[in-house]
Amino acid sequence: MELRKSINLKNFIRTIPDYPKKGIQFRDITTLIADPVGLRAAVDELVWPFLKENFDYVVGIEARGFILGGAIAHELGKGFIPIRKKGKLPGETISKTYELEYGEDVVEIHTDALSHGERVLLVDDLIATGGTAIAGLELLRETGADVIAACFVVDLPDLGGSEKLRALDVKVHTLVEYEGD
Ligand code: AMP
């Protein structure tokens, strides 16, 4: 009997149309993580493929990647390292600028957070175009770390991000998919 299949995570994720701008269907995971069953099911399903994987740290991308990444790190008995938006980390940082649909954004990590060859699992709530995750990947590779895999609750496959990440030699694990953007 597959008990895990009886929970449909999509029932916990709320879609808000036209946020943050017209035409975007915002997949809101705040309703998923507010529900104790939803949160546990999502974290359990995210960690499942990595229970026996050899790696050193979980890295989460601000902000929703912190919530899931912290829980995943705790569950797998690993430490957690944040990738943050520009200017938020107090120590010396390295930065990566990446393109958004309009303009650009910057993500940062502490220079001394990782050492060469350390193996990490990258976490965020959702992958769309892959811009954010690939900026995180490039930042991590600059530290010398080895990104063994990335996981997300939601994949928007039509936007191509998960495919791009796989093409960059990262295993990608996602839980639910939505068509379109
Ligand atoms: P991208 O860089 O295009 O892969 O976008 C991923 C980042 O933007 C993630 O941190 C998501 O939280 C957020 N994001 C992008 N599109 C959506 C969407 N339709 N619903 C919710 N969050 C989104």
mmCIF file of C-alpha atoms and ligand atoms in Angstrom:
data_model
loop_
_atom_site.group_PDB
_atom_site.id
_atom_site.type_symbol
_atom_site.label_atom_id
_atom_site.label_comp_id
_atom_site.label_asym_id
_atom_site.label_seq_id
_atom_site.Cartn_x
_atom_site.Cartn_y
_atom_site.Cartn_z
ATOM 1 C CA MET A 1 0.000 0.000 0.000
ATOM 2 C CA GLU A 2 1.414 3.413 -1.010
ATOM 3 C CA LEU A 3 0.217 5.706 1.782
ATOM 4 C CA ARG A 4 2.320 8.610 0.495
ATOM 5 C CA LYS A 5 0.296 8.788 -2.727
ATOM 6 C CA SER A 6 -2.930 9.617 -0.853
ATOM 7 C CA ILE A 7 -1.842 13.238 -0.326
ATOM 8 C CA ASN A 8 -2.195 15.586 -3.296
ATOM 9 C CA LEU A 9 0.050 18.571 -2.642
ATOM 10 C CA LYS A 10 -1.794 20.642 -5.246
ATOM 11 C CA ASN A 11 -4.772 20.699 -2.869
ATOM 12 C CA PHE A 12 -2.645 22.760 -0.452
ATOM 13 C CA ILE A 13 -1.182 25.205 -2.999
ATOM 14 C CA ARG A 14 -3.237 28.314 -3.751
ATOM 15 C CA THR A 15 -3.205 30.001 -7.164
ATOM 16 C CA ILE A 16 -3.535 33.784 -7.159
ATOM 17 C CA PRO A 17 -4.216 35.134 -10.659
ATOM 18 C CA ASP A 18 -2.552 38.323 -11.916
ATOM 19 C CA TYR A 19 0.053 38.544 -9.112
ATOM 20 C CA PRO A 20 2.529 40.240 -9.032
ATOM 21 C CA LYS A 21 1.368 41.431 -12.464
ATOM 22 C CA LYS A 22 -1.351 40.728 -14.990
ATOM 23 C CA GLY A 23 -1.119 37.341 -16.689
ATOM 24 C CA ILE A 24 0.988 35.626 -13.970
ATOM 25 C CA GLN A 25 -0.606 32.763 -12.066
ATOM 26 C CA PHE A 26 1.125 32.983 -8.705
ATOM 27 C CA ARG A 27 1.517 29.538 -7.109
ATOM 28 C CA ASP A 28 1.299 30.447 -3.445
ATOM 29 C CA ILE A 29 2.860 27.897 -1.080
ATOM 30 C CA THR A 30 2.007 29.842 2.106
ATOM 31 C CA THR A 31 -1.181 27.774 2.326
ATOM 32 C CA LEU A 32 0.852 24.569 1.933
ATOM 33 C CA ILE A 33 3.319 25.411 4.693
ATOM 34 C CA ALA A 34 0.568 26.728 7.011
ATOM 35 C CA ASP A 35 -0.981 23.274 7.054
ATOM 36 C CA PRO A 36 0.859 20.739 9.252
ATOM 37 C CA VAL A 37 -0.005 17.871 6.901
ATOM 38 C CA GLY A 38 0.950 19.888 3.813
ATOM 39 C CA LEU A 39 4.262 21.038 5.278
ATOM 40 C CA ARG A 40 5.277 17.584 6.469
ATOM 41 C CA ALA A 41 4.221 15.909 3.221
ATOM 42 C CA ALA A 42 6.130 18.449 1.107
ATOM 43 C CA VAL A 43 9.321 18.230 3.190
ATOM 44 C CA ASP A 44 9.161 14.412 3.316
ATOM 45 C CA GLU A 45 8.702 14.162 -0.439
ATOM 46 C CA LEU A 46 11.529 16.637 -1.063
ATOM 47 C CA VAL A 47 14.028 14.703 1.098
ATOM 48 C CA TRP A 48 13.011 11.234 -0.113
ATOM 49 C CA PRO A 49 15.613 10.867 -2.944
ATOM 50 C CA PHE A 50 18.411 12.262 -0.765
ATOM 51 C CA LEU A 51 18.139 10.100 2.362
ATOM 52 C CA LYS A 52 21.198 8.066 1.375
ATOM 53 C CA GLU A 53 22.904 10.706 -0.768
ATOM 54 C CA ASN A 54 26.400 11.801 0.202
ATOM 55 C CA PHE A 55 26.395 15.578 0.658
ATOM 56 C CA ASP A 56 27.448 18.220 3.198
ATOM 57 C CA TYR A 57 24.993 21.161 3.215
ATOM 58 C CA VAL A 58 21.539 22.281 2.218
ATOM 59 C CA VAL A 59 21.541 25.719 0.532
ATOM 60 C CA GLY A 60 18.247 27.663 0.383
ATOM 61 C CA ILE A 61 17.408 30.678 -1.764
ATOM 62 C CA GLU A 62 15.723 33.666 -0.067
ATOM 63 C CA ALA A 63 12.965 33.695 1.000
ATOM 64 C CA ARG A 64 10.734 30.656 0.562
ATOM 65 C CA GLY A 65 13.797 28.465 0.006
ATOM 66 C CA PHE A 66 14.743 29.248 3.633
ATOM 67 C CA ILE A 67 11.542 27.770 5.035
ATOM 68 C CA LEU A 68 11.757 24.530 3.083
ATOM 69 C CA GLY A 69 15.557 24.357 3.116
ATOM 70 C CA GLY A 70 15.727 24.741 6.911
ATOM 71 C CA ALA A 71 13.245 21.905 7.397
ATOM 72 C CA ILE A 72 15.067 19.707 4.847
ATOM 73 C CA ALA A 73 18.454 20.344 6.477
ATOM 74 C CA HIS A 74 17.035 19.479 9.883
ATOM 75 C CA GLU A 75 15.403 16.322 8.599
ATOM 76 C CA LEU A 76 18.581 15.143 6.823
ATOM 77 C CA GLY A 77 20.885 16.071 9.710
ATOM 78 C CA LYS A 78 22.818 18.652 7.653
ATOM 79 C CA GLY A 79 23.684 22.317 8.121
ATOM 80 C CA PHE A 80 21.869 25.113 6.262
ATOM 81 C CA ILE A 81 23.493 27.900 4.195
ATOM 82 C CA PRO A 82 21.515 30.901 2.880
ATOM 83 C CA ILE A 83 21.731 32.563 -0.535
ATOM 84 C CA ARG A 84 20.318 36.058 -0.002
ATOM 85 C CA LYS A 85 19.335 39.132 -1.960
ATOM 86 C CA LYS A 86 21.925 41.908 -2.259
ATOM 87 C CA GLY A 87 23.100 43.587 0.945
ATOM 88 C CA LYS A 88 21.508 41.235 3.474
ATOM 89 C CA LEU A 89 24.465 39.072 4.500
ATOM 90 C CA PRO A 90 26.740 40.654 7.147
ATOM 91 C CA GLY A 91 30.078 39.057 6.217
ATOM 92 C CA GLU A 92 32.202 39.206 3.077
ATOM 93 C CA THR A 93 30.170 37.966 0.109
ATOM 94 C CA ILE A 94 30.416 36.978 -3.529
ATOM 95 C CA SER A 95 27.565 38.092 -5.818
ATOM 96 C CA LYS A 96 25.890 37.020 -9.010
ATOM 97 C CA THR A 97 23.742 39.337 -11.126
ATOM 98 C CA TYR A 98 21.019 37.731 -13.205
ATOM 99 C CA GLU A 99 18.398 38.882 -15.683
ATOM 100 C CA LEU A 100 14.735 39.211 -14.761
ATOM 101 C CA GLU A 101 11.976 39.825 -17.288
ATOM 102 C CA TYR A 102 12.372 43.528 -16.511
ATOM 103 C CA GLY A 103 15.785 44.524 -15.192
ATOM 104 C CA GLU A 104 18.110 42.439 -13.073
ATOM 105 C CA ASP A 105 18.589 41.083 -9.565
ATOM 106 C CA VAL A 106 21.552 40.072 -7.421
ATOM 107 C CA VAL A 107 22.050 37.063 -5.136
ATOM 108 C CA GLU A 108 24.870 36.667 -2.637
ATOM 109 C CA ILE A 109 26.545 34.051 -0.442
ATOM 110 C CA HIS A 110 29.168 34.381 2.280
ATOM 111 C CA THR A 111 32.639 33.911 0.763
ATOM 112 C CA ASP A 112 33.614 31.490 3.536
ATOM 113 C CA ALA A 113 30.327 29.550 3.660
ATOM 114 C CA LEU A 114 31.642 26.632 1.605
ATOM 115 C CA SER A 115 34.987 25.048 0.803
ATOM 116 C CA HIS A 116 36.194 23.522 -2.428
ATOM 117 C CA GLY A 117 34.593 20.153 -3.168
ATOM 118 C CA GLU A 118 31.831 20.386 -0.566
ATOM 119 C CA ARG A 119 28.643 18.820 -1.845
ATOM 120 C CA VAL A 120 25.366 20.724 -1.604
ATOM 121 C CA LEU A 121 21.660 20.325 -2.228
ATOM 122 C CA LEU A 122 20.032 23.543 -3.534
ATOM 123 C CA VAL A 123 16.426 24.311 -2.480
ATOM 124 C CA ASP A 124 13.737 26.785 -3.550
ATOM 125 C CA ASP A 125 9.942 26.670 -3.593
ATOM 126 C CA LEU A 126 9.454 26.956 -7.354
ATOM 127 C CA ILE A 127 11.402 26.830 -10.616
ATOM 128 C CA ALA A 128 10.091 28.841 -13.547
ATOM 129 C CA THR A 129 12.628 30.220 -16.085
ATOM 130 C CA GLY A 130 15.467 28.921 -13.907
ATOM 131 C CA GLY A 131 17.116 32.364 -13.672
ATOM 132 C CA THR A 132 17.190 32.364 -9.870
ATOM 133 C CA ALA A 133 18.331 28.754 -9.468
ATOM 134 C CA ILE A 134 21.014 29.078 -12.153
ATOM 135 C CA ALA A 135 22.350 32.261 -10.511
ATOM 136 C CA GLY A 136 22.489 30.260 -7.257
ATOM 137 C CA LEU A 137 24.244 27.398 -9.048
ATOM 138 C CA GLU A 138 26.855 29.716 -10.578
ATOM 139 C CA LEU A 139 27.454 31.340 -7.189
ATOM 140 C CA LEU A 140 27.933 27.935 -5.564
ATOM 141 C CA ARG A 141 30.247 26.726 -8.316
ATOM 142 C CA GLU A 142 32.309 29.900 -7.821
ATOM 143 C CA THR A 143 32.891 28.890 -4.187
ATOM 144 C CA GLY A 144 34.202 25.548 -5.464
ATOM 145 C CA ALA A 145 31.207 23.643 -4.136
ATOM 146 C CA ASP A 146 29.704 20.736 -6.022
ATOM 147 C CA VAL A 147 25.931 21.085 -6.509
ATOM 148 C CA ILE A 148 24.732 17.485 -6.542
ATOM 149 C CA ALA A 149 21.031 18.253 -6.937
ATOM 150 C CA ALA A 150 18.310 20.889 -6.692
ATOM 151 C CA CYS A 151 14.772 20.424 -5.421
ATOM 152 C CA PHE A 152 11.598 22.473 -5.683
ATOM 153 C CA VAL A 153 7.981 21.930 -4.674
ATOM 154 C CA VAL A 154 6.667 23.402 -7.942
ATOM 155 C CA ASP A 155 7.950 23.107 -11.516
ATOM 156 C CA LEU A 156 6.592 25.255 -14.354
ATOM 157 C CA PRO A 157 8.089 23.081 -17.119
ATOM 158 C CA ASP A 158 6.821 25.248 -19.985
ATOM 159 C CA LEU A 159 9.221 27.986 -18.837
ATOM 160 C CA GLY A 160 12.164 25.626 -19.263
ATOM 161 C CA GLY A 161 14.100 26.197 -16.007
ATOM 162 C CA SER A 162 14.247 22.593 -14.805
ATOM 163 C CA GLU A 163 15.443 21.474 -18.253
ATOM 164 C CA LYS A 164 18.182 24.127 -18.266
ATOM 165 C CA LEU A 165 19.333 23.084 -14.808
ATOM 166 C CA ARG A 166 19.513 19.413 -15.879
ATOM 167 C CA ALA A 167 21.563 20.475 -18.916
ATOM 168 C CA LEU A 168 24.021 22.015 -16.423
ATOM 169 C CA ASP A 169 24.542 18.583 -14.818
ATOM 170 C CA VAL A 170 22.321 19.105 -11.799
ATOM 171 C CA LYS A 171 19.816 16.431 -10.781
ATOM 172 C CA VAL A 172 16.427 18.113 -10.416
ATOM 173 C CA HIS A 173 13.691 16.834 -8.108
ATOM 174 C CA THR A 174 10.248 18.504 -8.181
ATOM 175 C CA LEU A 175 6.909 17.496 -6.669
ATOM 176 C CA VAL A 176 4.118 19.097 -8.732
ATOM 177 C CA GLU A 177 3.868 20.690 -12.160
ATOM 178 C CA TYR A 178 1.580 23.357 -13.599
ATOM 179 C CA GLU A 179 1.184 24.091 -17.294
ATOM 180 C CA GLY A 180 1.905 27.580 -18.592
ATOM 181 C CA ASP A 181 3.271 30.339 -16.388
HETATM 182 P P1 AMP B 1 12.685 31.814 -12.037
HETATM 183 O O1 AMP B 1 13.932 32.528 -11.640
HETATM 184 O O2 AMP B 1 12.025 32.357 -13.268
HETATM 185 O O3 AMP B 1 12.897 30.308 -12.125
HETATM 186 O O4 AMP B 1 11.629 32.073 -10.866
HETATM 187 C C1 AMP B 1 11.739 31.401 -9.668
HETATM 188 C C2 AMP B 1 11.627 32.320 -8.468
HETATM 189 O O5 AMP B 1 10.564 33.272 -8.635
HETATM 190 C C3 AMP B 1 11.288 31.501 -7.246
HETATM 191 O O6 AMP B 1 12.029 32.015 -6.145
HETATM 192 C C4 AMP B 1 9.791 31.672 -7.069
HETATM 193 O O7 AMP B 1 9.471 31.836 -5.702
HETATM 194 C C5 AMP B 1 9.414 32.922 -7.884
HETATM 195 N N1 AMP B 1 8.338 32.672 -8.873
HETATM 196 C C6 AMP B 1 8.450 32.761 -10.228
HETATM 197 N N2 AMP B 1 7.277 32.511 -10.849
HETATM 198 C C7 AMP B 1 6.397 32.230 -9.859
HETATM 199 C C8 AMP B 1 4.990 31.854 -9.864
HETATM 200 N N3 AMP B 1 4.276 31.716 -10.998
HETATM 201 N N4 AMP B 1 4.406 31.618 -8.665
HETATM 202 C C9 AMP B 1 5.125 31.731 -7.515
HETATM 203 N N5 AMP B 1 6.427 32.094 -7.451
HETATM 204 C C10 AMP B 1 7.070 32.349 -8.604
#
